[in-house]
Amino acid sequence: MSVATQHKLLPEVEAFLSQSPLASFVGGEHFPNARGNLIATIDPGSGEKIADIHDLDAAEIDRAVDIASEAFPAWSGMSQAERSSILLKLADAVEERKPIIAQIEALDAGKIESQAAGDVQNFADTLRYFVGLAGKIDKRTKLDVPGHEAWTVKQPWGACAFIFPWNFPFLLIGWGISPALAAGNTVVIKPAEDTSLSAIYLAQLAKEIGVPDGVINVVTGRGATAGAALTNNNKIKRMSFTGSPEVGQLVGEACGRNLVPVKLELGGKGAAVVFDDVDVKATAEALVGAITFHTGQVCCDATRWLIHNDVYDEFVGHCKELMEKVKIGHPLDPNSEMGPVVNPKQRERVLGYQEKGTAEGAECLCGGGTATVDGFEGNYVKPTLLGGSLDNVAAREEIFGPVAYVTAFNTEDEAIAMANDTDYGLANSVWTADSERANRVAEAMVAGNSWINAHNVFAHGVPYGGVNKSGVGGGVLSIETLMDYYRSTSVVRPSE
């Protein structure tokens, strides 16, 4: 049964999709692949084709970077007030079109529509946040140097490149390009080939509301061709990549050869350390909610649940009950609580880790396998809870699906050691009523982010980034992020 049969699309969404095949948008114009090569975009919830997008080649990617570079002098030369006015107008337009963009995102990424609407709002809020920061900073800093008059001045870099993953297409574009644009850079956006539609819509919207041509450019295509061409282009001034550690290594290598500064936000295998003084049911609800949010396709999720032995059985019992009640359905169904994973390949990855985990001795405590949604042949899986030794492959490798792994601990030191026994280092959480213990454990866990009595907390103004296999090059959402998009020049005049 088609999506259109069960869930009415907005007229604006239908009009946008009717442009298929959808071209990239560069320099304020549609930017098709000259040879007509296309990629089918599939609704993860139904398995039906939504539209086709153009598959750009390396020469076309290079031309897009040239166009962004050519637009840079005029954009960076604007006053901060003029540039901010344009970007705030874009933020307002995104917010006004929230239902449209959210429905596009839900169809394209398999994201629950209400959650997609939250992502769109986050984009607008993030853009406003960085515009506000950029208007407050002093780009000139006087230096106290005996015998010299000296200062530093901050300038934007130029054309900056961004490669985004398929799990949070629109939200992560906001996190990435907002500080770059606010600082006066131009951007070239390469979305994932599975989820390019909201990026194309954004570029068209930017043109409509008056963002100068060449400032926001979207190039579509496969990672191995279009993504690699963007990464290897030596005219980009900064690179930002969000995705897997394996691809992140390739991006880092290419940027190293070209001496291009790079920011890598990669995967995770986060821990939630739960002590015996918590509200067990409420904590179980929070962690089940986190692992089922966007079907577990969240790099900073807590996927290793370390539970104090005294409350282990009670905690697992609540989790099993909660997981079995999760309403799985199409992303446009308002009753759905969890949608599909993004594509058949990801579904097989999730199911494969369930099989490998149990083969290595893990116990399947709840769920496992595919899920059935009446009327739709989508990429649905059941939320799953595995238990056993942390030596298990399902406890050590990133699965990127609604699969949690639970084990017990007895002492605080043991819990910290277990949490840190991983190659990753993105985000962990500690759950306890003891504030001193919470602070102690949060600071002792090796990761870019530690949360207390919550998980997946993203406040504007708090740096978010990873360490070890989870990333390098700084984080997002803070003043430090904005400063990444300025280069520094030292100016010195010797005193006479």
XYZ file of C-alpha atoms in Angstrom:
496
model
C 0.000 0.000 0.000
C 1.437 3.381 -0.953
C 2.241 6.173 1.464
C -0.021 8.493 -0.509
C -2.906 6.062 0.033
C -2.539 5.968 3.817
C -0.949 9.348 4.620
C -1.775 12.483 2.661
C 1.251 14.478 1.573
C 1.236 18.253 1.841
C 0.709 19.995 -1.514
C 4.080 21.718 -1.166
C 5.771 18.360 -0.624
C 4.057 16.897 -3.658
C 5.118 19.922 -5.718
C 8.726 19.574 -4.571
C 8.867 15.852 -5.317
C 7.278 16.452 -8.736
C 10.575 18.077 -9.786
C 12.104 14.582 -9.881
C 14.740 13.940 -10.974
C 15.950 16.484 -8.435
C 19.189 18.209 -9.366
C 21.844 19.544 -7.066
C 21.625 23.280 -6.409
C 24.798 25.292 -6.936
C 25.321 29.000 -7.536
C 21.618 29.655 -7.145
C 20.697 27.291 -9.987
C 19.706 23.691 -10.578
C 22.950 21.787 -11.161
C 22.287 18.435 -12.880
C 24.710 15.696 -13.768
C 25.604 16.261 -17.413
C 25.351 12.569 -18.270
C 21.982 12.153 -16.582
C 23.186 9.650 -13.971
C 20.569 9.231 -11.248
C 20.161 7.675 -7.798
C 16.779 6.471 -6.585
C 15.660 7.808 -3.207
C 13.576 5.237 -1.335
C 11.077 5.696 1.499
C 12.471 3.448 4.295
C 8.971 2.995 5.663
C 7.382 1.572 2.526
C 10.214 0.541 0.228
C 8.739 2.766 -2.507
C 10.718 5.228 -4.606
C 10.138 8.844 -3.603
C 12.205 10.535 -6.294
C 15.466 10.411 -8.208
C 18.463 12.645 -7.494
C 21.423 13.454 -9.718
C 24.733 11.651 -9.227
C 27.488 14.235 -9.777
C 30.962 13.352 -10.995
C 34.310 14.683 -9.784
C 34.534 17.499 -12.348
C 31.098 18.755 -11.331
C 32.055 18.693 -7.668
C 35.176 20.700 -8.477
C 33.065 23.256 -10.349
C 30.773 23.597 -7.334
C 33.764 24.355 -5.107
C 34.934 26.967 -7.620
C 31.507 28.619 -7.529
C 31.519 28.707 -3.730
C 35.019 30.201 -3.796
C 33.957 32.858 -6.294
C 31.025 33.855 -4.065
C 33.205 34.168 -0.963
C 34.629 37.710 -1.388
C 31.223 39.368 -1.666
C 29.696 37.339 1.195
C 32.630 37.832 3.564
C 32.837 41.483 2.561
C 29.348 42.248 3.840
C 28.943 43.880 7.198
C 28.116 41.506 10.018
C 24.715 43.174 10.352
C 23.847 42.683 6.680
C 24.977 39.054 6.657
C 23.115 38.360 9.905
C 19.916 39.857 8.523
C 19.982 37.450 5.584
C 20.688 34.421 7.770
C 17.950 35.316 10.248
C 15.555 35.601 7.337
C 16.577 32.083 6.333
C 16.008 30.828 9.892
C 12.525 32.364 9.865
C 11.748 30.788 6.487
C 12.867 27.352 7.698
C 10.675 27.683 10.767
C 7.697 28.788 8.660
C 8.166 25.777 6.360
C 8.640 23.344 9.248
C 5.698 21.069 8.350
C 6.931 20.815 4.754
C 10.564 20.100 5.584
C 9.580 17.689 8.371
C 7.424 15.645 6.006
C 10.196 15.534 3.411
C 12.617 14.415 6.117
C 10.235 11.779 7.470
C 9.742 10.284 4.020
C 13.407 10.409 3.118
C 15.097 9.338 6.361
C 12.400 7.158 7.955
C 12.195 9.577 10.869
C 8.989 9.910 12.917
C 7.362 13.085 11.570
C 7.081 14.817 14.942
C 10.766 14.094 15.598
C 11.646 15.450 12.161
C 9.763 18.634 13.015
C 11.957 18.936 16.105
C 15.039 18.631 13.906
C 13.801 21.439 11.659
C 13.190 23.675 14.654
C 16.669 22.827 15.926
C 18.119 23.988 12.591
C 16.410 27.372 12.931
C 17.438 27.728 16.580
C 21.051 26.782 15.792
C 21.310 29.297 12.964
C 19.949 32.047 15.200
C 22.327 31.039 17.994
C 25.443 31.352 15.834
C 24.267 34.550 14.167
C 23.882 36.021 17.646
C 27.346 34.860 18.697
C 28.994 36.218 15.564
C 27.465 39.623 16.221
C 28.984 39.796 19.697
C 32.582 38.694 19.270
C 35.435 41.174 18.898
C 37.430 40.033 15.887
C 40.441 42.102 16.966
C 42.295 41.207 20.141
C 45.039 43.475 21.426
C 48.194 41.744 22.666
C 50.302 43.059 25.524
C 53.799 42.703 24.020
C 56.608 44.934 25.353
C 58.209 47.038 22.649
C 55.514 46.331 20.071
C 52.027 47.313 19.093
C 50.389 43.958 18.349
C 47.013 42.401 17.836
C 45.291 39.454 16.196
C 42.419 39.701 13.756
C 39.910 36.983 12.848
C 38.887 36.455 9.215
C 36.672 33.817 7.568
C 38.460 31.043 5.700
C 36.656 30.802 2.360
C 34.735 27.894 0.840
C 34.076 25.215 3.487
C 32.947 21.662 2.680
C 30.554 19.485 4.652
C 29.703 15.804 4.292
C 26.671 14.725 6.312
C 25.241 11.280 7.206
C 21.737 9.909 6.750
C 20.556 9.736 10.348
C 19.930 13.448 11.075
C 20.169 15.079 7.635
C 18.593 18.468 8.316
C 19.573 18.937 11.964
C 23.240 18.182 11.274
C 23.300 20.576 8.324
C 22.211 23.242 10.791
C 24.894 22.264 13.286
C 27.544 22.298 10.567
C 26.921 25.242 8.281
C 25.465 27.759 10.760
C 28.784 28.789 12.361
C 30.526 28.764 8.985
C 27.955 31.055 7.369
C 27.719 33.351 10.382
C 31.494 33.810 10.297
C 31.362 34.810 6.611
C 32.327 31.580 4.848
C 30.546 29.995 1.909
C 29.569 26.314 2.037
C 29.359 23.228 -0.154
C 27.062 20.586 1.348
C 27.264 16.912 0.366
C 24.320 15.041 1.949
C 24.155 11.248 2.098
C 22.848 9.726 -1.121
C 20.048 8.051 0.864
C 18.795 11.325 2.352
C 19.474 14.299 0.071
C 15.996 15.749 -0.307
C 15.854 18.177 2.630
C 19.265 19.601 1.676
C 18.063 20.283 -1.872
C 14.916 21.909 -0.486
C 17.054 24.103 1.792
C 19.198 25.320 -1.098
C 16.117 26.201 -3.135
C 14.613 27.989 -0.136
C 17.827 29.950 0.408
C 17.625 31.189 -3.177
C 13.965 32.113 -2.711
C 14.531 34.295 0.362
C 17.572 36.102 -1.027
C 20.720 34.317 0.125
C 23.299 35.380 -2.487
C 24.052 32.830 -5.193
C 26.991 30.546 -4.404
C 26.828 31.005 -0.626
C 24.865 27.790 0.081
C 25.530 25.007 -2.422
C 24.252 21.416 -2.328
C 25.922 18.656 -4.338
C 24.417 15.176 -4.520
C 25.955 11.852 -5.412
C 27.627 8.768 -4.072
C 30.184 8.931 -1.303
C 32.833 7.039 -3.246
C 32.692 9.528 -6.127
C 31.106 12.857 -5.211
C 32.132 12.659 -1.546
C 35.679 11.625 -2.370
C 35.994 14.407 -4.955
C 34.899 16.999 -2.401
C 37.282 15.636 0.220
C 40.210 15.658 -2.217
C 39.574 19.148 -3.598
C 42.506 21.306 -2.541
C 40.561 24.566 -2.917
C 38.345 23.973 0.094
C 39.555 25.829 3.179
C 37.960 23.686 5.886
C 36.352 20.238 5.858
C 33.753 18.819 8.224
C 32.700 15.165 8.100
C 30.094 13.364 10.198
C 29.844 9.613 9.780
C 31.601 6.334 10.450
C 35.158 6.088 11.817
C 36.187 4.056 8.770
C 35.190 6.756 6.282
C 36.381 9.448 8.679
C 39.891 8.019 8.469
C 39.816 8.338 4.673
C 38.581 11.918 4.906
C 41.275 12.758 7.443
C 43.981 11.239 5.241
C 42.873 13.258 2.221
C 42.704 16.486 4.190
C 46.121 15.769 5.659
C 47.615 15.479 2.179
C 46.112 18.831 1.220
C 46.822 20.437 4.610
C 43.152 21.322 5.010
C 41.893 21.642 8.598
C 39.300 18.943 9.253
C 36.617 18.313 11.860
C 35.552 14.658 12.259
C 32.461 13.713 14.278
C 32.362 9.933 14.186
C 30.690 6.965 15.848
C 30.182 5.890 19.419
C 29.474 3.026 21.780
C 28.308 4.971 24.798
C 27.711 3.626 28.284
C 24.930 4.386 30.746
C 26.089 3.656 34.307
C 23.076 3.087 36.557
C 23.584 2.939 40.338
C 21.292 1.314 42.873
C 19.842 4.562 44.309
C 17.900 5.618 41.191
C 14.211 5.478 40.377
C 14.624 2.225 38.462
C 11.445 2.432 36.408
C 12.009 6.049 35.376
C 15.608 5.314 34.407
C 14.513 2.322 32.346
C 11.945 4.505 30.581
C 14.580 7.125 29.771
C 17.091 4.622 28.378
C 14.527 2.657 26.370
C 13.318 5.978 24.998
C 16.874 6.841 23.975
C 17.635 3.515 22.251
C 14.348 3.538 20.321
C 14.530 7.244 19.343
C 15.067 7.335 15.565
C 15.347 3.548 15.733
C 18.679 3.739 17.558
C 20.424 5.412 14.616
C 22.111 7.918 16.931
C 25.883 7.943 17.266
C 25.864 9.245 20.846
C 23.301 6.751 22.148
C 23.937 4.745 25.289
C 24.099 1.241 23.847
C 25.996 -0.357 26.755
C 23.869 -0.346 29.910
C 25.950 -0.989 33.034
C 23.546 -1.681 35.888
C 24.334 -2.072 39.577
C 23.829 -5.705 40.554
C 21.316 -4.850 43.295
C 18.801 -3.405 40.796
C 19.781 -5.366 37.686
C 16.822 -7.760 37.607
C 14.274 -5.025 38.312
C 15.792 -2.775 35.641
C 15.826 -5.502 32.990
C 12.243 -6.413 33.809
C 11.048 -2.848 33.236
C 13.055 -2.573 29.995
C 11.571 -5.761 28.575
C 8.057 -4.576 29.346
C 8.687 -1.162 27.774
C 10.379 -2.491 24.634
C 7.565 -4.929 23.945
C 5.056 -2.043 24.002
C 6.868 0.212 21.506
C 4.521 1.053 18.617
C 6.448 0.434 15.392
C 4.995 2.047 12.279
C 5.429 4.242 9.233
C 7.053 7.607 10.026
C 3.997 9.549 8.794
C 1.627 7.606 11.074
C 1.021 9.878 14.100
C 0.629 6.791 16.300
C 4.105 5.473 15.502
C 6.722 5.614 18.253
C 9.557 4.015 16.260
C 10.030 3.877 12.514
C 12.298 1.871 10.196
C 16.040 1.898 9.784
C 17.204 3.844 6.753
C 17.720 1.087 4.162
C 17.856 -2.695 3.706
C 21.638 -2.691 4.175
C 21.284 -1.122 7.608
C 18.505 -3.558 8.520
C 20.773 -6.468 7.664
C 23.565 -4.882 9.700
C 21.339 -4.667 12.780
C 20.036 -8.202 12.365
C 23.552 -9.465 11.693
C 24.859 -8.054 14.974
C 21.971 -9.646 16.834
C 22.944 -12.997 15.331
C 26.687 -12.548 15.919
C 26.062 -11.421 19.493
C 23.975 -14.435 20.419
C 26.397 -16.747 18.621
C 29.147 -15.413 20.922
C 27.092 -16.155 24.011
C 24.887 -13.122 24.586
C 21.364 -13.803 25.834
C 18.522 -12.188 23.890
C 16.451 -10.823 26.758
C 13.867 -9.096 24.588
C 12.983 -8.497 20.938
C 15.232 -9.399 18.060
C 14.456 -9.893 14.398
C 12.312 -8.012 11.910
C 9.061 -6.252 12.707
C 5.888 -6.291 10.620
C 3.921 -3.135 9.846
C 0.579 -3.724 8.155
C 0.454 -2.316 4.640
C 4.146 -1.501 4.329
C 7.236 -3.405 3.213
C 9.744 -1.202 5.006
C 13.017 -1.717 6.860
C 11.500 -2.480 10.251
C 13.258 -4.219 13.149
C 12.263 -4.863 16.741
C 13.952 -3.102 19.657
C 16.333 -5.599 21.204
C 17.988 -6.103 24.575
C 21.005 -8.399 24.760
C 22.803 -9.355 27.965
C 26.095 -10.914 28.928
C 29.837 -10.279 28.938
C 31.152 -7.021 27.479
C 33.677 -9.043 25.477
C 30.836 -9.770 23.070
C 30.970 -8.248 19.569
C 27.527 -6.699 20.063
C 28.845 -4.904 23.162
C 32.022 -3.637 21.519
C 31.138 -2.576 17.976
C 28.748 0.157 16.885
C 25.507 -1.350 15.587
C 23.518 1.815 14.819
C 20.103 0.372 15.518
C 17.689 -0.165 18.431
C 19.924 -2.700 20.164
C 21.135 -2.253 23.746
C 23.545 -4.500 25.628
C 23.161 -4.851 29.397
C 25.498 -6.191 32.064
C 25.919 -5.840 35.837
C 28.577 -4.238 38.048
C 29.203 -4.081 41.806
C 31.489 -1.123 42.548
C 32.002 2.413 41.281
C 35.541 1.713 40.167
C 34.399 -1.377 38.303
C 31.691 0.620 36.507
C 34.157 3.317 35.420
C 36.597 0.733 34.115
C 33.829 -0.993 32.156
C 32.590 2.284 30.687
C 36.105 3.222 29.540
C 36.893 -0.197 28.072
C 36.119 0.843 24.479
C 37.856 2.289 21.443
C 35.205 5.003 21.205
C 34.752 8.166 23.239
C 31.671 10.155 22.273
C 29.075 10.233 25.043
C 28.249 8.452 28.309
C 25.814 9.043 31.142
C 25.690 8.328 34.868
C 22.448 7.784 36.770
C 22.446 8.240 40.548
C 20.835 10.285 43.315
C 24.278 10.983 44.815
C 25.446 14.265 43.244
C 29.053 13.894 44.383
C 29.270 10.405 42.928
C 27.595 11.630 39.729
C 30.218 14.336 39.295
C 33.053 11.940 40.088
C 31.952 9.300 37.607
C 31.041 11.815 34.899
C 34.531 13.314 35.017
C 36.244 9.917 35.141
C 34.605 8.537 31.997
C 36.730 9.033 28.878
C 34.534 10.728 26.294
C 33.780 14.114 24.835
C 30.482 14.293 26.716
C 29.202 13.037 30.065
C 25.557 13.490 31.041
C 24.064 13.134 34.512
C 20.627 11.531 34.980
C 19.861 12.096 31.303
C 21.139 11.064 27.909
C 21.342 12.872 24.567
C 21.373 16.420 25.948
C 22.323 19.098 23.402
C 22.246 22.649 24.725
C 23.451 25.537 22.584
C 26.566 26.853 24.261
C 27.885 23.472 25.459
C 30.658 21.983 23.266
C 29.795 18.587 21.802
C 32.496 16.394 20.256
C 34.338 13.110 20.563
C 37.728 11.656 21.437
C 39.578 8.501 20.396
C 37.714 6.663 17.613
C 34.765 9.045 17.976
C 36.354 12.077 16.397
C 38.942 14.819 16.220
C 39.075 18.494 15.376
C 36.718 20.078 17.844
C 33.034 19.881 18.532
C 29.832 21.683 17.674
C 27.174 23.944 19.237
C 29.433 26.373 21.098
C 31.583 29.490 20.823
C 34.551 27.199 20.135
C 32.756 25.965 17.023
C 32.251 29.476 15.703
C 35.912 30.306 16.259
C 36.894 27.268 14.162
C 35.508 29.108 11.142
C 37.807 32.098 11.543
C 41.477 32.069 10.678
C 43.779 34.230 12.781
C 46.285 36.840 11.554
C 48.822 38.429 13.874
C 49.595 42.087 13.169
C 52.750 43.621 14.711
C 54.218 47.132 14.571
C 57.562 47.570 16.410
C 57.617 50.565 18.694
C 59.967 53.363 17.653
